[in-house]
């Protein structure tokens, strides 16, 4: 089996993991937003808890941004350039 053939499923696994991480971040954000909505709608909002959850919301947004802006760019390189590995194995440097 060639390097190219071994890289394809490994790259797909990385891609699936990154998209699963983004899905998990979305679910986490939705949960925190829901909790915030419930807390702020209450008769006596727990301001300390609200403050803490806003911190969590900011951090999950940061994680999502890092995944979308940095990690996905690198993943695009990996998936887009797989053909170059195959061609290089065939003796043509791209």
mmCIF file of N, CA and C in Angstrom:
data_model
loop_
_atom_site.group_PDB
_atom_site.id
_atom_site.type_symbol
_atom_site.label_atom_id
_atom_site.label_comp_id
_atom_site.label_asym_id
_atom_site.label_seq_id
_atom_site.Cartn_x
_atom_site.Cartn_y
_atom_site.Cartn_z
ATOM 1 N N UNK A 1 0.853 -1.174 0.000
ATOM 2 C CA UNK A 1 0.000 0.000 0.000
ATOM 3 C C UNK A 1 0.906 1.248 0.000
ATOM 4 N N UNK A 2 0.554 2.207 -0.793
ATOM 5 C CA UNK A 2 1.366 3.423 -0.932
ATOM 6 C C UNK A 2 1.122 4.380 0.236
ATOM 7 N N UNK A 3 2.018 5.339 0.354
ATOM 8 C CA UNK A 3 1.851 6.390 1.367
ATOM 9 C C UNK A 3 0.536 7.129 1.128
ATOM 10 N N UNK A 4 0.266 7.446 -0.118
ATOM 11 C CA UNK A 4 -0.969 8.149 -0.473
ATOM 12 C C UNK A 4 -2.195 7.362 0.004
ATOM 13 N N UNK A 5 -2.187 6.070 -0.239
ATOM 14 C CA UNK A 5 -3.324 5.231 0.161
ATOM 15 C C UNK A 5 -3.472 5.166 1.684
ATOM 16 N N UNK A 6 -2.361 5.210 2.402
ATOM 17 C CA UNK A 6 -2.417 5.196 3.866
ATOM 18 C C UNK A 6 -2.836 6.558 4.426
ATOM 19 N N UNK A 7 -2.463 7.624 3.725
ATOM 20 C CA UNK A 7 -2.807 8.963 4.199
ATOM 21 C C UNK A 7 -4.290 9.291 4.045
ATOM 22 N N UNK A 8 -4.936 8.736 3.045
ATOM 23 C CA UNK A 8 -6.350 9.064 2.798
ATOM 24 C C UNK A 8 -7.218 8.772 4.021
ATOM 25 N N UNK A 9 -7.254 7.549 4.547
ATOM 26 C CA UNK A 9 -8.122 7.312 5.711
ATOM 27 C C UNK A 9 -7.654 8.066 6.962
ATOM 28 N N UNK A 10 -6.352 8.263 7.101
ATOM 29 C CA UNK A 10 -5.856 9.020 8.252
ATOM 30 C C UNK A 10 -6.311 10.472 8.178
ATOM 31 N N UNK A 11 -6.261 11.056 6.984
ATOM 32 C CA UNK A 11 -6.710 12.433 6.786
ATOM 33 C C UNK A 11 -8.209 12.539 7.020
ATOM 34 N N UNK A 12 -8.954 11.566 6.524
ATOM 35 C CA UNK A 12 -10.408 11.561 6.741
ATOM 36 C C UNK A 12 -10.734 11.459 8.227
ATOM 37 N N UNK A 13 -9.977 10.682 8.969
ATOM 38 C CA UNK A 13 -10.180 10.554 10.409
ATOM 39 C C UNK A 13 -9.942 11.885 11.122
ATOM 40 N N UNK A 14 -8.884 12.570 10.737
ATOM 41 C CA UNK A 14 -8.599 13.892 11.312
ATOM 42 C C UNK A 14 -9.739 14.849 10.984
ATOM 43 N N UNK A 15 -10.170 14.831 9.735
ATOM 44 C CA UNK A 15 -11.255 15.720 9.310
ATOM 45 C C UNK A 15 -12.525 15.456 10.114
ATOM 46 N N UNK A 16 -12.890 14.202 10.263
ATOM 47 C CA UNK A 16 -14.088 13.849 11.038
ATOM 48 C C UNK A 16 -13.962 14.294 12.487
ATOM 49 N N UNK A 17 -12.774 14.138 13.039
ATOM 50 C CA UNK A 17 -12.554 14.543 14.431
ATOM 51 C C UNK A 17 -12.695 16.048 14.608
ATOM 52 N N UNK A 18 -12.170 16.801 13.664
ATOM 53 C CA UNK A 18 -12.274 18.256 13.752
ATOM 54 C C UNK A 18 -13.721 18.695 13.633
ATOM 55 N N UNK A 19 -14.454 18.098 12.703
ATOM 56 C CA UNK A 19 -15.870 18.453 12.555
ATOM 57 C C UNK A 19 -16.674 18.008 13.773
ATOM 58 N N UNK A 20 -16.307 16.894 14.378
ATOM 59 C CA UNK A 20 -16.968 16.462 15.612
ATOM 60 C C UNK A 20 -16.675 17.450 16.743
ATOM 61 N N UNK A 21 -15.455 17.957 16.788
ATOM 62 C CA UNK A 21 -15.102 18.957 17.798
ATOM 63 C C UNK A 21 -15.914 20.238 17.600
ATOM 64 N N UNK A 22 -16.083 20.650 16.355
ATOM 65 C CA UNK A 22 -16.898 21.835 16.084
ATOM 66 C C UNK A 22 -18.354 21.603 16.481
ATOM 67 N N UNK A 23 -18.871 20.417 16.200
ATOM 68 C CA UNK A 23 -20.240 20.084 16.612
ATOM 69 C C UNK A 23 -20.371 20.112 18.129
ATOM 70 N N UNK A 24 -19.375 19.580 18.828
ATOM 71 C CA UNK A 24 -19.383 19.579 20.295
ATOM 72 C C UNK A 24 -19.338 21.014 20.824
ATOM 73 N N UNK A 25 -18.547 21.867 20.185
ATOM 74 C CA UNK A 25 -18.491 23.274 20.592
ATOM 75 C C UNK A 25 -19.843 23.952 20.406
ATOM 76 N N UNK A 26 -20.512 23.667 19.298
ATOM 77 C CA UNK A 26 -21.839 24.236 19.056
ATOM 78 C C UNK A 26 -22.830 23.789 20.129
ATOM 79 N N UNK A 27 -22.805 22.514 20.459
ATOM 80 C CA UNK A 27 -23.707 21.987 21.482
ATOM 81 C C UNK A 27 -23.402 22.618 22.841
ATOM 82 N N UNK A 28 -22.129 22.774 23.146
ATOM 83 C CA UNK A 28 -21.716 23.387 24.409
ATOM 84 C C UNK A 28 -22.198 24.835 24.483
ATOM 85 N N UNK A 29 -21.977 25.586 23.390
ATOM 86 C CA UNK A 29 -22.425 26.975 23.340
ATOM 87 C C UNK A 29 -23.934 27.074 23.520
ATOM 88 N N UNK A 30 -24.670 26.207 22.850
ATOM 89 C CA UNK A 30 -26.127 26.220 22.972
ATOM 90 C C UNK A 30 -26.573 25.936 24.399
ATOM 91 N N UNK A 31 -25.905 25.004 25.068
ATOM 92 C CA UNK A 31 -26.234 24.696 26.459
ATOM 93 C C UNK A 31 -25.970 25.902 27.357
ATOM 94 N N UNK A 32 -24.804 26.513 27.209
ATOM 95 C CA UNK A 32 -24.463 27.672 28.040
ATOM 96 C C UNK A 32 -25.434 28.825 27.770
ATOM 97 N N UNK A 33 -25.762 29.059 26.507
ATOM 98 C CA UNK A 33 -26.709 30.123 26.175
ATOM 99 C C UNK A 33 -28.083 29.848 26.779
ATOM 100 N N UNK A 34 -28.505 28.601 26.747
ATOM 101 C CA UNK A 34 -29.784 28.222 27.337
ATOM 102 C C UNK A 34 -29.774 28.446 28.851
ATOM 103 N N UNK A 35 -28.687 28.039 29.489
ATOM 104 C CA UNK A 35 -28.563 28.253 30.932
ATOM 105 C C UNK A 35 -28.568 29.743 31.266
ATOM 106 N N UNK A 36 -27.871 30.525 30.473
ATOM 107 C CA UNK A 36 -27.853 31.972 30.688
ATOM 108 C C UNK A 36 -29.250 32.577 30.543
ATOM 109 N N UNK A 37 -29.968 32.141 29.533
ATOM 110 C CA UNK A 37 -31.327 32.651 29.318
ATOM 111 C C UNK A 37 -32.220 32.320 30.508
ATOM 112 N N UNK A 38 -32.104 31.115 31.011
ATOM 113 C CA UNK A 38 -32.905 30.704 32.160
ATOM 114 C C UNK A 38 -32.534 31.520 33.397
ATOM 115 N N UNK A 39 -31.240 31.678 33.620
ATOM 116 C CA UNK A 39 -30.777 32.417 34.800
ATOM 117 C C UNK A 39 -31.165 33.887 34.749
ATOM 118 N N UNK A 40 -31.026 34.509 33.600
ATOM 119 C CA UNK A 40 -31.328 35.935 33.501
ATOM 120 C C UNK A 40 -32.831 36.211 33.538
ATOM 121 N N UNK A 41 -33.636 35.208 33.226
ATOM 122 C CA UNK A 41 -35.088 35.379 33.242
ATOM 123 C C UNK A 41 -35.679 35.175 34.639
ATOM 124 N N UNK A 42 -34.872 34.649 35.540
ATOM 125 C CA UNK A 42 -35.364 34.366 36.883
ATOM 126 C C UNK A 42 -35.632 35.623 37.689
ATOM 127 N N UNK A 43 -36.430 35.458 38.752
ATOM 128 C CA UNK A 43 -36.790 36.579 39.614
ATOM 129 C C UNK A 43 -35.567 37.146 40.333
ATOM 130 N N UNK A 44 -34.661 36.279 40.753
ATOM 131 C CA UNK A 44 -33.443 36.699 41.436
ATOM 132 C C UNK A 44 -32.239 36.058 40.751
ATOM 133 N N UNK A 45 -31.776 36.674 39.665
ATOM 134 C CA UNK A 45 -30.666 36.080 38.919
ATOM 135 C C UNK A 45 -29.397 35.962 39.774
ATOM 136 N N UNK A 46 -28.726 34.851 39.643
ATOM 137 C CA UNK A 46 -27.458 34.624 40.329
ATOM 138 C C UNK A 46 -26.370 35.273 39.475
ATOM 139 N N UNK A 47 -26.031 36.507 39.815
ATOM 140 C CA UNK A 47 -25.097 37.295 39.001
ATOM 141 C C UNK A 47 -23.720 36.650 38.915
ATOM 142 N N UNK A 48 -23.277 36.014 39.977
ATOM 143 C CA UNK A 48 -21.962 35.366 39.953
ATOM 144 C C UNK A 48 -21.960 34.188 38.975
ATOM 145 N N UNK A 49 -23.030 33.420 38.978
ATOM 146 C CA UNK A 49 -23.124 32.295 38.048
ATOM 147 C C UNK A 49 -23.256 32.792 36.611
ATOM 148 N N UNK A 50 -24.020 33.844 36.439
ATOM 149 C CA UNK A 50 -24.166 34.436 35.106
ATOM 150 C C UNK A 50 -22.804 34.909 34.603
ATOM 151 N N UNK A 51 -22.059 35.562 35.462
ATOM 152 C CA UNK A 51 -20.722 36.026 35.084
ATOM 153 C C UNK A 51 -19.834 34.852 34.697
ATOM 154 N N UNK A 52 -19.866 33.791 35.482
ATOM 155 C CA UNK A 52 -19.048 32.606 35.209
ATOM 156 C C UNK A 52 -19.444 31.985 33.873
ATOM 157 N N UNK A 53 -20.739 31.859 33.615
ATOM 158 C CA UNK A 53 -21.186 31.255 32.362
ATOM 159 C C UNK A 53 -20.824 32.118 31.160
ATOM 160 N N UNK A 54 -20.828 33.421 31.342
ATOM 161 C CA UNK A 54 -20.393 34.300 30.240
ATOM 162 C C UNK A 54 -18.914 34.077 29.933
ATOM 163 N N UNK A 55 -18.123 33.789 30.961
ATOM 164 C CA UNK A 55 -16.717 33.449 30.742
ATOM 165 C C UNK A 55 -16.602 32.149 29.943
ATOM 166 N N UNK A 56 -17.425 31.156 30.307
ATOM 167 C CA UNK A 56 -17.420 29.883 29.588
ATOM 168 C C UNK A 56 -17.826 30.093 28.131
ATOM 169 N N UNK A 57 -18.822 30.947 27.925
ATOM 170 C CA UNK A 57 -19.291 31.236 26.569
ATOM 171 C C UNK A 57 -18.175 31.878 25.745
ATOM 172 N N UNK A 58 -17.459 32.815 26.347
ATOM 173 C CA UNK A 58 -16.353 33.462 25.641
ATOM 174 C C UNK A 58 -15.268 32.450 25.281
ATOM 175 N N UNK A 59 -14.984 31.521 26.180
ATOM 176 C CA UNK A 59 -13.930 30.530 25.919
ATOM 177 C C UNK A 59 -14.336 29.547 24.826
ATOM 178 N N UNK A 60 -15.593 29.123 24.813
ATOM 179 C CA UNK A 60 -16.013 28.169 23.780
ATOM 180 C C UNK A 60 -16.045 28.877 22.424
ATOM 181 N N UNK A 61 -16.370 30.167 22.424
ATOM 182 C CA UNK A 61 -16.308 30.939 21.173
ATOM 183 C C UNK A 61 -14.865 31.038 20.696
ATOM 184 N N UNK A 62 -13.937 31.216 21.620
ATOM 185 C CA UNK A 62 -12.518 31.273 21.265
ATOM 186 C C UNK A 62 -12.046 29.947 20.674
ATOM 187 N N UNK A 63 -12.444 28.866 21.289
ATOM 188 C CA UNK A 63 -12.074 27.542 20.781
ATOM 189 C C UNK A 63 -12.637 27.347 19.372
ATOM 190 N N UNK A 64 -13.891 27.714 19.183
ATOM 191 C CA UNK A 64 -14.528 27.573 17.871
ATOM 192 C C UNK A 64 -13.796 28.405 16.825
ATOM 193 N N UNK A 65 -13.448 29.619 17.171
ATOM 194 C CA UNK A 65 -12.731 30.494 16.245
ATOM 195 C C UNK A 65 -11.378 29.901 15.876
ATOM 196 N N UNK A 66 -10.673 29.379 16.858
ATOM 197 C CA UNK A 66 -9.368 28.773 16.576
ATOM 198 C C UNK A 66 -9.510 27.576 15.636
ATOM 199 N N UNK A 67 -10.533 26.770 15.883
ATOM 200 C CA UNK A 67 -10.757 25.612 15.010
ATOM 201 C C UNK A 67 -11.106 26.057 13.596
ATOM 202 N N UNK A 68 -11.998 27.021 13.486
ATOM 203 C CA UNK A 68 -12.446 27.453 12.155
ATOM 204 C C UNK A 68 -11.372 28.219 11.400
ATOM 205 N N UNK A 69 -10.645 29.070 12.080
ATOM 206 C CA UNK A 69 -9.700 29.942 11.388
ATOM 207 C C UNK A 69 -8.325 29.315 11.189
ATOM 208 N N UNK A 70 -7.857 28.545 12.125
ATOM 209 C CA UNK A 70 -6.524 27.972 12.023
ATOM 210 C C UNK A 70 -6.535 26.515 11.631
ATOM 211 N N UNK A 71 -7.236 25.730 12.397
ATOM 212 C CA UNK A 71 -7.213 24.281 12.201
ATOM 213 C C UNK A 71 -7.838 23.899 10.856
ATOM 214 N N UNK A 72 -8.958 24.504 10.511
ATOM 215 C CA UNK A 72 -9.586 24.165 9.226
ATOM 216 C C UNK A 72 -8.722 24.582 8.042
ATOM 217 N N UNK A 73 -7.999 25.678 8.182
ATOM 218 C CA UNK A 73 -7.077 26.069 7.103
ATOM 219 C C UNK A 73 -6.005 25.000 6.900
ATOM 220 N N UNK A 74 -5.436 24.517 7.991
ATOM 221 C CA UNK A 74 -4.421 23.466 7.886
ATOM 222 C C UNK A 74 -5.019 22.170 7.354
ATOM 223 N N UNK A 75 -6.232 21.854 7.783
ATOM 224 C CA UNK A 75 -6.903 20.660 7.283
ATOM 225 C C UNK A 75 -7.140 20.775 5.783
ATOM 226 N N UNK A 76 -7.538 21.949 5.322
ATOM 227 C CA UNK A 76 -7.748 22.146 3.883
ATOM 228 C C UNK A 76 -6.471 21.877 3.106
ATOM 229 N N UNK A 77 -5.341 22.302 3.653
ATOM 230 C CA UNK A 77 -4.070 22.017 2.997
ATOM 231 C C UNK A 77 -3.871 20.512 2.898
ATOM 232 N N UNK A 78 -4.093 19.801 4.005
ATOM 233 C CA UNK A 78 -3.883 18.344 3.999
ATOM 234 C C UNK A 78 -4.753 17.649 2.966
ATOM 235 N N UNK A 79 -6.017 18.002 2.925
ATOM 236 C CA UNK A 79 -6.925 17.324 1.997
ATOM 237 C C UNK A 79 -6.681 17.751 0.553
ATOM 238 N N UNK A 80 -6.413 19.036 0.349
ATOM 239 C CA UNK A 80 -6.204 19.533 -1.011
ATOM 240 C C UNK A 80 -4.900 19.040 -1.628
ATOM 241 N N UNK A 81 -3.913 18.753 -0.811
ATOM 242 C CA UNK A 81 -2.602 18.390 -1.336
ATOM 243 C C UNK A 81 -2.324 16.884 -1.320
ATOM 244 N N UNK A 82 -3.302 16.084 -0.997
ATOM 245 C CA UNK A 82 -3.098 14.633 -1.052
ATOM 246 C C UNK A 82 -2.671 14.178 -2.443
ATOM 247 N N UNK A 83 -3.207 14.849 -3.456
ATOM 248 C CA UNK A 83 -2.847 14.470 -4.827
ATOM 249 C C UNK A 83 -1.337 14.633 -5.066
ATOM 250 N N UNK A 84 -0.743 15.614 -4.382
ATOM 251 C CA UNK A 84 0.687 15.864 -4.566
ATOM 252 C C UNK A 84 1.522 14.707 -4.035
ATOM 253 N N UNK A 85 1.048 14.075 -2.980
ATOM 254 C CA UNK A 85 1.762 12.908 -2.448
ATOM 255 C C UNK A 85 1.742 11.795 -3.487
ATOM 256 N N UNK A 86 0.567 11.569 -4.066
ATOM 257 C CA UNK A 86 0.448 10.513 -5.077
ATOM 258 C C UNK A 86 1.357 10.797 -6.269
ATOM 259 N N UNK A 87 1.327 12.019 -6.731
ATOM 260 C CA UNK A 87 2.170 12.363 -7.885
ATOM 261 C C UNK A 87 3.642 12.260 -7.572
ATOM 262 N N UNK A 88 4.026 12.635 -6.359
ATOM 263 C CA UNK A 88 5.419 12.545 -5.967
ATOM 264 C C UNK A 88 5.855 11.085 -5.903
ATOM 265 N N UNK A 89 4.969 10.230 -5.401
ATOM 266 C CA UNK A 89 5.268 8.794 -5.381
ATOM 267 C C UNK A 89 5.461 8.250 -6.795
ATOM 268 N N UNK A 90 4.755 8.847 -7.734
ATOM 269 C CA UNK A 90 4.854 8.430 -9.126
ATOM 270 C C UNK A 90 6.047 9.064 -9.840
ATOM 271 N N UNK A 91 6.828 9.856 -9.122
ATOM 272 C CA UNK A 91 8.033 10.446 -9.695
ATOM 273 C C UNK A 91 7.888 11.860 -10.186
ATOM 274 N N UNK A 92 6.739 12.468 -9.999
ATOM 275 C CA UNK A 92 6.532 13.841 -10.451
ATOM 276 C C UNK A 92 6.352 14.730 -9.228
ATOM 277 N N UNK A 93 7.251 15.661 -9.025
ATOM 278 C CA UNK A 93 7.146 16.584 -7.889
ATOM 279 C C UNK A 93 6.244 17.739 -8.262
ATOM 280 N N UNK A 94 5.234 17.959 -7.464
ATOM 281 C CA UNK A 94 4.273 19.040 -7.730
ATOM 282 C C UNK A 94 4.517 20.167 -6.755
#
